[in-house]
GROMACS .gro file of C-alpha atoms in nm:
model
  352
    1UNK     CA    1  -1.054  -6.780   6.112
    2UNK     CA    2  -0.864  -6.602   6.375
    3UNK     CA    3  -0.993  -6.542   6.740
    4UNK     CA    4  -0.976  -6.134   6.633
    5UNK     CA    5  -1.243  -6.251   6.383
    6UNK     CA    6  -1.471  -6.406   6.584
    7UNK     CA    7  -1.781  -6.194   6.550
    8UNK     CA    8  -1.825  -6.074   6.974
    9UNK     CA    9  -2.151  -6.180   7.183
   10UNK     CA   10  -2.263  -6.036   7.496
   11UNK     CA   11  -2.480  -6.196   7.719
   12UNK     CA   12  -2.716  -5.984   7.975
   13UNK     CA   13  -2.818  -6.194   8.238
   14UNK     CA   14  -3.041  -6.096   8.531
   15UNK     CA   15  -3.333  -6.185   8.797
   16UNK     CA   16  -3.688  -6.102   8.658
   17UNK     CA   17  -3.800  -5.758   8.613
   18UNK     CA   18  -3.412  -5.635   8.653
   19UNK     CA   19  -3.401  -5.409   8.334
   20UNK     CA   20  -3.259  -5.643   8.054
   21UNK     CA   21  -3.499  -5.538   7.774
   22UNK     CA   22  -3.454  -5.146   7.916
   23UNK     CA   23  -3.058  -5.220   7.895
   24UNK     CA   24  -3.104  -5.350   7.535
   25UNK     CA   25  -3.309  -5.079   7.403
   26UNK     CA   26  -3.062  -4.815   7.551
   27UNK     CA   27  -2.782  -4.981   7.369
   28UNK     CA   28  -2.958  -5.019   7.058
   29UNK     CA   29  -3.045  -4.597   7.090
   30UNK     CA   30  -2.712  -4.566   7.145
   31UNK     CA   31  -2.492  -4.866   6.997
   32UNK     CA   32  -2.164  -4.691   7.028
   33UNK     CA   33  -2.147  -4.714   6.674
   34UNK     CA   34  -2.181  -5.098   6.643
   35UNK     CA   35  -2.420  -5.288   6.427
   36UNK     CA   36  -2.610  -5.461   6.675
   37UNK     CA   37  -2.835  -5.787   6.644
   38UNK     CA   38  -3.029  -5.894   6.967
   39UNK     CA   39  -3.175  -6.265   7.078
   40UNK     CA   40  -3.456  -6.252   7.312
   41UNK     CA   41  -3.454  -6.602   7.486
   42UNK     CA   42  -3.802  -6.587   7.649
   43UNK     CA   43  -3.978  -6.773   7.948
   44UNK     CA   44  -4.299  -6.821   7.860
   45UNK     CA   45  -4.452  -6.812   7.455
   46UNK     CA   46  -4.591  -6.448   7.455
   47UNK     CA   47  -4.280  -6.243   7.347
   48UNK     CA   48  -4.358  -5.958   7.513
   49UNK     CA   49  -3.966  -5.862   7.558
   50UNK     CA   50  -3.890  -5.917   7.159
   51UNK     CA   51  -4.181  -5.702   7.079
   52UNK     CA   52  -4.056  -5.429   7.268
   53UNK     CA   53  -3.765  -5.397   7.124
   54UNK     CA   54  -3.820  -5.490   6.775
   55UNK     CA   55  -4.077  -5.114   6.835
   56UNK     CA   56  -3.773  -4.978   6.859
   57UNK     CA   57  -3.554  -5.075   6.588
   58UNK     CA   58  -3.346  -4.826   6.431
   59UNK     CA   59  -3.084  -4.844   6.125
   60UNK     CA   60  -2.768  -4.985   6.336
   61UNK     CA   61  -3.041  -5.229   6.471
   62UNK     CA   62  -3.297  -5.345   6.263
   63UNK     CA   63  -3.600  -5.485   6.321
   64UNK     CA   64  -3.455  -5.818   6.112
   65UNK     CA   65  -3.168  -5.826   6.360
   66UNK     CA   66  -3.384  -5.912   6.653
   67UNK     CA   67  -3.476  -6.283   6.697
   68UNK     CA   68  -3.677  -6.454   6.967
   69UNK     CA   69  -3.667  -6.801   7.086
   70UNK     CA   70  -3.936  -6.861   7.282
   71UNK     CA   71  -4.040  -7.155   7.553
   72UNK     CA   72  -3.688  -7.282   7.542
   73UNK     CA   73  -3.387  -7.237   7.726
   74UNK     CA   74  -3.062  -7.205   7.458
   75UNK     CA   75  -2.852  -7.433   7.596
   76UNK     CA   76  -3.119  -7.704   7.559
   77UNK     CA   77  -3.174  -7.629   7.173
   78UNK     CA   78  -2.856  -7.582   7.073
   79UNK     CA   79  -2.872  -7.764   6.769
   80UNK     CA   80  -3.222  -7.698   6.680
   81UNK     CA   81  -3.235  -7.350   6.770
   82UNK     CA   82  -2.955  -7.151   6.854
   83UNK     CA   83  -2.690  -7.241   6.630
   84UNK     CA   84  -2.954  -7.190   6.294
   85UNK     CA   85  -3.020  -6.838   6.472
   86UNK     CA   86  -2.676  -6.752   6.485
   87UNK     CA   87  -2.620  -6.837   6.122
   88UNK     CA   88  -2.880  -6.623   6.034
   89UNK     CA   89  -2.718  -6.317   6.208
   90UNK     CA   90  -2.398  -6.408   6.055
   91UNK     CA   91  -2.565  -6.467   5.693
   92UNK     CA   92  -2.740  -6.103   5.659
   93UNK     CA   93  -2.622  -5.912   5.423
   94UNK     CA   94  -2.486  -5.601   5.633
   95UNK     CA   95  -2.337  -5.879   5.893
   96UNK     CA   96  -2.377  -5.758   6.256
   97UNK     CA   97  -2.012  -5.594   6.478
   98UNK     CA   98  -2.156  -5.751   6.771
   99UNK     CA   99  -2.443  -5.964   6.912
  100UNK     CA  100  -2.617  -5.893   7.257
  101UNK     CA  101  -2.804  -6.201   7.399
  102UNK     CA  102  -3.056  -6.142   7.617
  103UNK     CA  103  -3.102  -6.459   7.842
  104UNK     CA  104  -3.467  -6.539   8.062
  105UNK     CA  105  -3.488  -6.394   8.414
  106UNK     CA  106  -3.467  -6.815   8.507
  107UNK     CA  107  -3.185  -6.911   8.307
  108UNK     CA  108  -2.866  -6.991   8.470
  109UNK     CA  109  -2.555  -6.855   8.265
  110UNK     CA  110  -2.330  -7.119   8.290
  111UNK     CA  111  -2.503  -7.387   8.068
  112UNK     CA  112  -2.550  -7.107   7.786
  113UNK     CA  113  -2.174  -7.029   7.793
  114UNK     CA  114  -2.124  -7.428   7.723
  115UNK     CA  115  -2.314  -7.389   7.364
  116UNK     CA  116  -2.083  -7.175   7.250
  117UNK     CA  117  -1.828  -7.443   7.256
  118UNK     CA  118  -2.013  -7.645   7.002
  119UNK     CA  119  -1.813  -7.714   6.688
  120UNK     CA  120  -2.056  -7.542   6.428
  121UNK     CA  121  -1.983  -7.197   6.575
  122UNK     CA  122  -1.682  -7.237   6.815
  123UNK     CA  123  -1.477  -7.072   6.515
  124UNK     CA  124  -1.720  -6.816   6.450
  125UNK     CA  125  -1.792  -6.648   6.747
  126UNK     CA  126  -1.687  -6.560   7.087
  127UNK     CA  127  -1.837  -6.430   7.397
  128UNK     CA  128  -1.708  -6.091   7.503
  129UNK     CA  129  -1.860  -6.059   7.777
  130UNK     CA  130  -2.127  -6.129   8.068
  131UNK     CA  131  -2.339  -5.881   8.190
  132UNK     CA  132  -2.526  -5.927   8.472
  133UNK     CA  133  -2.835  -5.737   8.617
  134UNK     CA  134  -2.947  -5.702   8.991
  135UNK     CA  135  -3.230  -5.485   9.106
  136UNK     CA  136  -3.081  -5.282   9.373
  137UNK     CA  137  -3.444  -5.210   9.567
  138UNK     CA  138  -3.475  -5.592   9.527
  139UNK     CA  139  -3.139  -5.720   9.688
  140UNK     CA  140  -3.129  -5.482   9.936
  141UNK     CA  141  -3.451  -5.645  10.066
  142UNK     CA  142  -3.294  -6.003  10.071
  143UNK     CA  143  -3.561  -6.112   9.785
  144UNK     CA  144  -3.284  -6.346   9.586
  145UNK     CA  145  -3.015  -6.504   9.823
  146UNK     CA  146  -3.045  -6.586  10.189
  147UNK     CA  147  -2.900  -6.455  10.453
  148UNK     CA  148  -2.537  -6.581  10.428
  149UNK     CA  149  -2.409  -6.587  10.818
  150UNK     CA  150  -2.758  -6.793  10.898
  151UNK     CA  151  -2.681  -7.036  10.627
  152UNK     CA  152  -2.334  -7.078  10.667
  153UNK     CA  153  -2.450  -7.157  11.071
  154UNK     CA  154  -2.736  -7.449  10.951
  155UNK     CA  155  -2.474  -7.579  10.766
  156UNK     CA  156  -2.250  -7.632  11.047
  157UNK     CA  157  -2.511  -7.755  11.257
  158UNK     CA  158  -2.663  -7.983  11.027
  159UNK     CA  159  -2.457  -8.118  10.669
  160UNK     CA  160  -2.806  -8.278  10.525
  161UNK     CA  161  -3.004  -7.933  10.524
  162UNK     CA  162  -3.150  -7.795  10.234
  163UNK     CA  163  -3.026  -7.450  10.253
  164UNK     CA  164  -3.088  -7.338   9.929
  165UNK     CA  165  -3.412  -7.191   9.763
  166UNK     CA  166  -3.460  -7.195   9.428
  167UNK     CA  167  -3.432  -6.811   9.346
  168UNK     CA  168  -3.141  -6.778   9.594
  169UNK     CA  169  -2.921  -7.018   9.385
  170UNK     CA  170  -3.035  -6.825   9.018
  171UNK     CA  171  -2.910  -6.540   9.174
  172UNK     CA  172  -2.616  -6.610   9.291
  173UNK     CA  173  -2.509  -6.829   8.935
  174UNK     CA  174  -2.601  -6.510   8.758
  175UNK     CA  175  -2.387  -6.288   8.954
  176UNK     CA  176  -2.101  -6.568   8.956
  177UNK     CA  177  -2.050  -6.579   8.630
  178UNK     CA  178  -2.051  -6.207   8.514
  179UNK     CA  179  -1.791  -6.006   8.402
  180UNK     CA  180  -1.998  -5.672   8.506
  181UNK     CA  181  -2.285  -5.655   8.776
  182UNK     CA  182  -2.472  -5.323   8.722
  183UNK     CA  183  -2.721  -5.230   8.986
  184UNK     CA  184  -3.012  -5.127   8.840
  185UNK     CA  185  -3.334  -4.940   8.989
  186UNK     CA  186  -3.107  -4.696   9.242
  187UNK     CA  187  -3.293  -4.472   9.243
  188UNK     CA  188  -3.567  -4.683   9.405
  189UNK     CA  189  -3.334  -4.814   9.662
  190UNK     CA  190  -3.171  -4.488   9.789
  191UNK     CA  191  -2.856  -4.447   9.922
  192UNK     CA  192  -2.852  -4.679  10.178
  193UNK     CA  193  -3.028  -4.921   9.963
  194UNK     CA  194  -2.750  -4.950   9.725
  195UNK     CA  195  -2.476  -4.969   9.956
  196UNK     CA  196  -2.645  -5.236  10.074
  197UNK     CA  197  -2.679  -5.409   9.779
  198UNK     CA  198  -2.369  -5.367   9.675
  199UNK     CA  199  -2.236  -5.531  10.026
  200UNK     CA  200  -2.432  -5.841   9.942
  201UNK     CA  201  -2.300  -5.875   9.609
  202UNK     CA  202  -1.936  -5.853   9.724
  203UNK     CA  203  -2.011  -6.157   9.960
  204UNK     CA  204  -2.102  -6.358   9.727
  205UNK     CA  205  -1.909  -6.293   9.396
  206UNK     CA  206  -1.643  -6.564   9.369
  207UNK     CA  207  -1.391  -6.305   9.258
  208UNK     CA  208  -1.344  -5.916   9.221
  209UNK     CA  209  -1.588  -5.769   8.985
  210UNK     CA  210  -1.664  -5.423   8.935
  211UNK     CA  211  -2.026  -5.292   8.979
  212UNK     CA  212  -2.210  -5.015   8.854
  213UNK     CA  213  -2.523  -4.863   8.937
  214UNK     CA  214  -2.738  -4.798   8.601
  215UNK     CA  215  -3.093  -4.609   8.573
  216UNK     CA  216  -3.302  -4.665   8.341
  217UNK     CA  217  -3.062  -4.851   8.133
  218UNK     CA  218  -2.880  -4.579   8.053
  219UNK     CA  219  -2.515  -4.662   7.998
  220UNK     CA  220  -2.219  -4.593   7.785
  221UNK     CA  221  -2.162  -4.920   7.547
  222UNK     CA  222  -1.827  -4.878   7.568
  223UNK     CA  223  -1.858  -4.962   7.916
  224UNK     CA  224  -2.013  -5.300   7.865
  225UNK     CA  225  -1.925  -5.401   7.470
  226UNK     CA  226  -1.573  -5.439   7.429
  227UNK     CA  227  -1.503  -5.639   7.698
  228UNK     CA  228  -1.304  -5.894   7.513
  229UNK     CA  229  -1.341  -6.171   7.826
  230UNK     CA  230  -1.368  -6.502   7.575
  231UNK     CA  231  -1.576  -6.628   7.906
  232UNK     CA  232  -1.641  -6.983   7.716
  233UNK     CA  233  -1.245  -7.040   7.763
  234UNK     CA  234  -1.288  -6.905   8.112
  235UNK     CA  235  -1.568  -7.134   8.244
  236UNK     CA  236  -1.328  -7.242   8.592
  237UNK     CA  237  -1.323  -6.898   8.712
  238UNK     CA  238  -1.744  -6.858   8.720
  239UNK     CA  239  -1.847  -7.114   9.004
  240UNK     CA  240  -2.221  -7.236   8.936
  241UNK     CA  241  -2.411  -7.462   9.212
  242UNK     CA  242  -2.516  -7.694   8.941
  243UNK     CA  243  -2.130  -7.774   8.818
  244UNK     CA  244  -2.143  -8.117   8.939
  245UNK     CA  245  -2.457  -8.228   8.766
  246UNK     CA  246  -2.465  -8.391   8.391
  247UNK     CA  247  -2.762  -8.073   8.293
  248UNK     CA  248  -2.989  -7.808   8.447
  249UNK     CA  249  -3.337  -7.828   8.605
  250UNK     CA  250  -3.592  -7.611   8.485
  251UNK     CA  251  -3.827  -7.751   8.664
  252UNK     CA  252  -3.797  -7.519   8.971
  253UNK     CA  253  -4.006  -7.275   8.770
  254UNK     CA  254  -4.304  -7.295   8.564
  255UNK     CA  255  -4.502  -7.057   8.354
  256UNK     CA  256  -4.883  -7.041   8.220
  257UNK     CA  257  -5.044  -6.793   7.985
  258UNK     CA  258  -5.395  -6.646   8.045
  259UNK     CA  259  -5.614  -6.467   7.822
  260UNK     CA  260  -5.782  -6.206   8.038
  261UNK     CA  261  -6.087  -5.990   7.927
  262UNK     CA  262  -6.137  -5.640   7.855
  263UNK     CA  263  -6.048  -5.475   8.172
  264UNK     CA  264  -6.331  -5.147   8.237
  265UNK     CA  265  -6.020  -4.999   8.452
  266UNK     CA  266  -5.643  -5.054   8.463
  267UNK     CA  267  -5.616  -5.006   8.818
  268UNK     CA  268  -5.809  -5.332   8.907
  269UNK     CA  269  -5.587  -5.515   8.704
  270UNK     CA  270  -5.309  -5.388   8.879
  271UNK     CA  271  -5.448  -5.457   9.182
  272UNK     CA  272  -5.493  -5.810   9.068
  273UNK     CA  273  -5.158  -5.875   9.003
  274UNK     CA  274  -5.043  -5.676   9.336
  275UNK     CA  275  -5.302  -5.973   9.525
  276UNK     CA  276  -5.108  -6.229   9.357
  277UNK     CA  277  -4.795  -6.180   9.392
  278UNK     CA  278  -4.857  -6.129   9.791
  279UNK     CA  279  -5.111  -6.382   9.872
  280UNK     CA  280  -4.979  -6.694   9.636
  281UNK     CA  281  -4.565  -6.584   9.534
  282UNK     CA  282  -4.658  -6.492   9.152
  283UNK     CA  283  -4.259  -6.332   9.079
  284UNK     CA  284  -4.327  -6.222   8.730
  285UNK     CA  285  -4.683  -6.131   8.481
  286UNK     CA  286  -4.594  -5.996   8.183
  287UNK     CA  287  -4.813  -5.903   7.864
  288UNK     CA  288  -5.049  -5.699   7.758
  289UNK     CA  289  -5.433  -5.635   7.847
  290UNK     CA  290  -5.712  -5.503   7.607
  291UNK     CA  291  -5.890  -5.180   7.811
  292UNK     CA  292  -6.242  -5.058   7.777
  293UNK     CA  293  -6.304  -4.775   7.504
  294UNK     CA  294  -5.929  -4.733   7.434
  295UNK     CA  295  -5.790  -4.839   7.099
  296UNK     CA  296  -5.397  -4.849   7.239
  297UNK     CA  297  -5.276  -5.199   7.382
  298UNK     CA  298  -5.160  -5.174   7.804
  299UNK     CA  299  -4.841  -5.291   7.797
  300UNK     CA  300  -4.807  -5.481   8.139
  301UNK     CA  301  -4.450  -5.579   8.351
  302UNK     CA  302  -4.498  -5.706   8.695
  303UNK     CA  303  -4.200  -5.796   8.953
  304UNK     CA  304  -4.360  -5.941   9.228
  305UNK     CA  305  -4.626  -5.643   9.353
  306UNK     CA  306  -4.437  -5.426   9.167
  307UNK     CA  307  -4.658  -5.318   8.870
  308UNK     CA  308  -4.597  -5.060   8.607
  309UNK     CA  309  -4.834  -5.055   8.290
  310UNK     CA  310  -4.868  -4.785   8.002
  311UNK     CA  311  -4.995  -4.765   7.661
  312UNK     CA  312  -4.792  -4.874   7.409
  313UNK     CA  313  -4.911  -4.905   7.101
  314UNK     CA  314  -5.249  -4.929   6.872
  315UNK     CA  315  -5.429  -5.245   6.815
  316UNK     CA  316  -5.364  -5.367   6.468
  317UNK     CA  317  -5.645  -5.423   6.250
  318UNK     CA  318  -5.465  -5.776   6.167
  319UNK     CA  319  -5.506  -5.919   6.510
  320UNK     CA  320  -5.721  -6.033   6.805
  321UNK     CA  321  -5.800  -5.772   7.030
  322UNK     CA  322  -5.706  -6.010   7.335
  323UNK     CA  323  -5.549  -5.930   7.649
  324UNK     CA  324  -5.313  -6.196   7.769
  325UNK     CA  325  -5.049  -6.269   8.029
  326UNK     CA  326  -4.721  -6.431   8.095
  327UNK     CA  327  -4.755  -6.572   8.470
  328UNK     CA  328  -4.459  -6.719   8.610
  329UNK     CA  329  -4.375  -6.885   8.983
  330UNK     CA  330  -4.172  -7.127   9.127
  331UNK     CA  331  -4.373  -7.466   9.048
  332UNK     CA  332  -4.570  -7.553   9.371
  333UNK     CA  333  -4.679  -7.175   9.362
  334UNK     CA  334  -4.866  -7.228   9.016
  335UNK     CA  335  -5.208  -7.310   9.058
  336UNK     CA  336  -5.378  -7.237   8.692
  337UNK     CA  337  -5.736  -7.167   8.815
  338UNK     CA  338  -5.641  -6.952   9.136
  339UNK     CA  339  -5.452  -6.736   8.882
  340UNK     CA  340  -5.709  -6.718   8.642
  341UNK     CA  341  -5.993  -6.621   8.895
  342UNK     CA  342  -5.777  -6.370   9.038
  343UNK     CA  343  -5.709  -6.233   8.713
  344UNK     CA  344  -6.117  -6.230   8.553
  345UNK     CA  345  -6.152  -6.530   8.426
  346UNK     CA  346  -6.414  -6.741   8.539
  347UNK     CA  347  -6.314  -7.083   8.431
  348UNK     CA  348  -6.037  -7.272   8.264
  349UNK     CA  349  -6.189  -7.343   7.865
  350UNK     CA  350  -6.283  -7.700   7.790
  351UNK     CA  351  -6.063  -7.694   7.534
  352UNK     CA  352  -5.764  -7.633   7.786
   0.00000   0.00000   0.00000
């Protein structure tokens, strides 16, 4: 097979709560005319993000095209997971143009580029492109990376120090080994916001990249599919901090789920969340939450206090009317029974 018929993968990339499942959907509305399939790599076993998109498959995406692997970063289940996933795709009968992959707000990049080298698909399929995502409210605050002059001056001073943080160095991997940064949420970050954003960006990509501001997820795919990049022959030029260890952590980062109660009013739940994320560094709740007298399902996404929640669809007659959350931190800021007071519930279960 020639590399002209290797069947094209994009992967989006991004921090948490930067827009990947909004990019996704907008591509799938409007796929360029491209068959599209979509893998939802999930942190955390609710699959809130699959869900969301697979409610809004259409013909040139079907719901069948849209595959989840949850609890499990790719790169660590190649063999077990991704590569049977990819022969799926490739086996269905109206065979997708183009595959968009979209990675967990934790996952570094780098490592997922590496499976793609892996002799079972190596021939098949090649990875067009990397996307990456940065919320442009988010950066402009200094949220992700350090500031760069006051890190470069503790190193000087002192070799030994531990300079890094955790979310500093995800960022910074993500937006080293795109292709395309867009700047999401601009509208949120203003003017000044973005240019500042965009200042930060530039200081830390390892090479020219160009950057474009996105709301909403609205974008032309021809923009972003196409891109032709074959990044897994291209790994030198996409500088990770990890690229002198054997594997990746993921240990930085842990997740629980909680089942939460009927909530009488939305607004306390939000204000829950809002108290978490400021008193004990929750970054991300997602799921969904059972309300009071109302027969639709709250949809929940939460980036740090920043809550939006909205109705999405019925409750089925073929499941448990049960609200229940994806909570994720870094892991000294996980502390199960804080979480799950905070959020209604009174006690962890004996069973747990």
């Amino acid at each position: 097979m020639t590399d002209l018929a290797k069947l094209p993968v994009t992967v989006i990339t991004g921090f948490l709560g930067s827009g990947k499942t909004t990019l996704i959907r907008g591509l799938m509305q409007n796929p360029g005319g491209k068959r599209l399939a979509v893998i939802v790599n999930e942190f955390g076993d609710v699959g809130v993000d699959g869900e969301i998109l697979k409610s809004c498959a259409i013909p040139d995406c079907p719901a069948e095209n849209i595959l989840e692997l949850a609890n499990g970063c790719i790169c660590c289940t190649v063999a077990d997971d991704f590569i049977p996933t990819i022969e799926a795709l490739m086996a269905l009968e109206s065979r997708p143009d183009h595959i968009l992959i979209e990675t967990s707000g934790l996952a570094l990049p780098k490592p997922l580029l590496k499976a793609f080298d892996w002799p079972d698909i190596r021939s098949k399929i090649t990875v067009d492109g990397v996307i990456a995502l940065a919320d442009a409210e988010a950066v402009a605050a200094g949220r992700f990376a350090p500031n760069v002059a006051a890190v470069d001056a503790q190193r000087v001073a002192d070799d030994s120090i531990d300079h890094e943080t955790p979310l500093s160095e995800v960022f910074e991997d993500q937006i080293a080994c795109a292709d395309i940064i867009l700047l999401t949420k601009p509208d949120l970050a203003g003017p000044e916001g973005v240019a500042k954003a965009k200042a930060l960006i530039e200081a830390e990509v390892p090479r020219p990249l160009p950057v474009v501001e996105v709301a909403e997820g609205v974008i032309d795919a021809r923009i972003i599919l196409g891109l032709e990049a074959a990044a897994e022959d291209d790994m030198e030029a996409r500088p990770s901090h990890h690229d002198d260890h054997d594997d990746h952590e993921h240990d930085d980062f842990e997740s629980i789920v909680v089942d939460i109660p009927d909530q009488a009013d939305p607004a306390t739940l939000v204000a829950a969340i809002e108290g978490l994320a400021r008193d004990h560094n929750i970054l991300r709740i997602k799921g969904y939450a059972a309300v009071t007298g109302k027969p639709m399902r709250l949809l929940v996404q939460a980036v740090g206090a920043r809550v939006r929640h909205q109705y999405d669809r019925p409750w089925r007659n073929d499941e448990a009317r049960q609200g229940r959350l994806v909570v994720i931190a870094e892991h000294d800021d996980i502390n199960a029974d804080v979480i799950r007071a905070a959020l209604g519930v009174a006690s962890v279960r004996a069973a747990e």
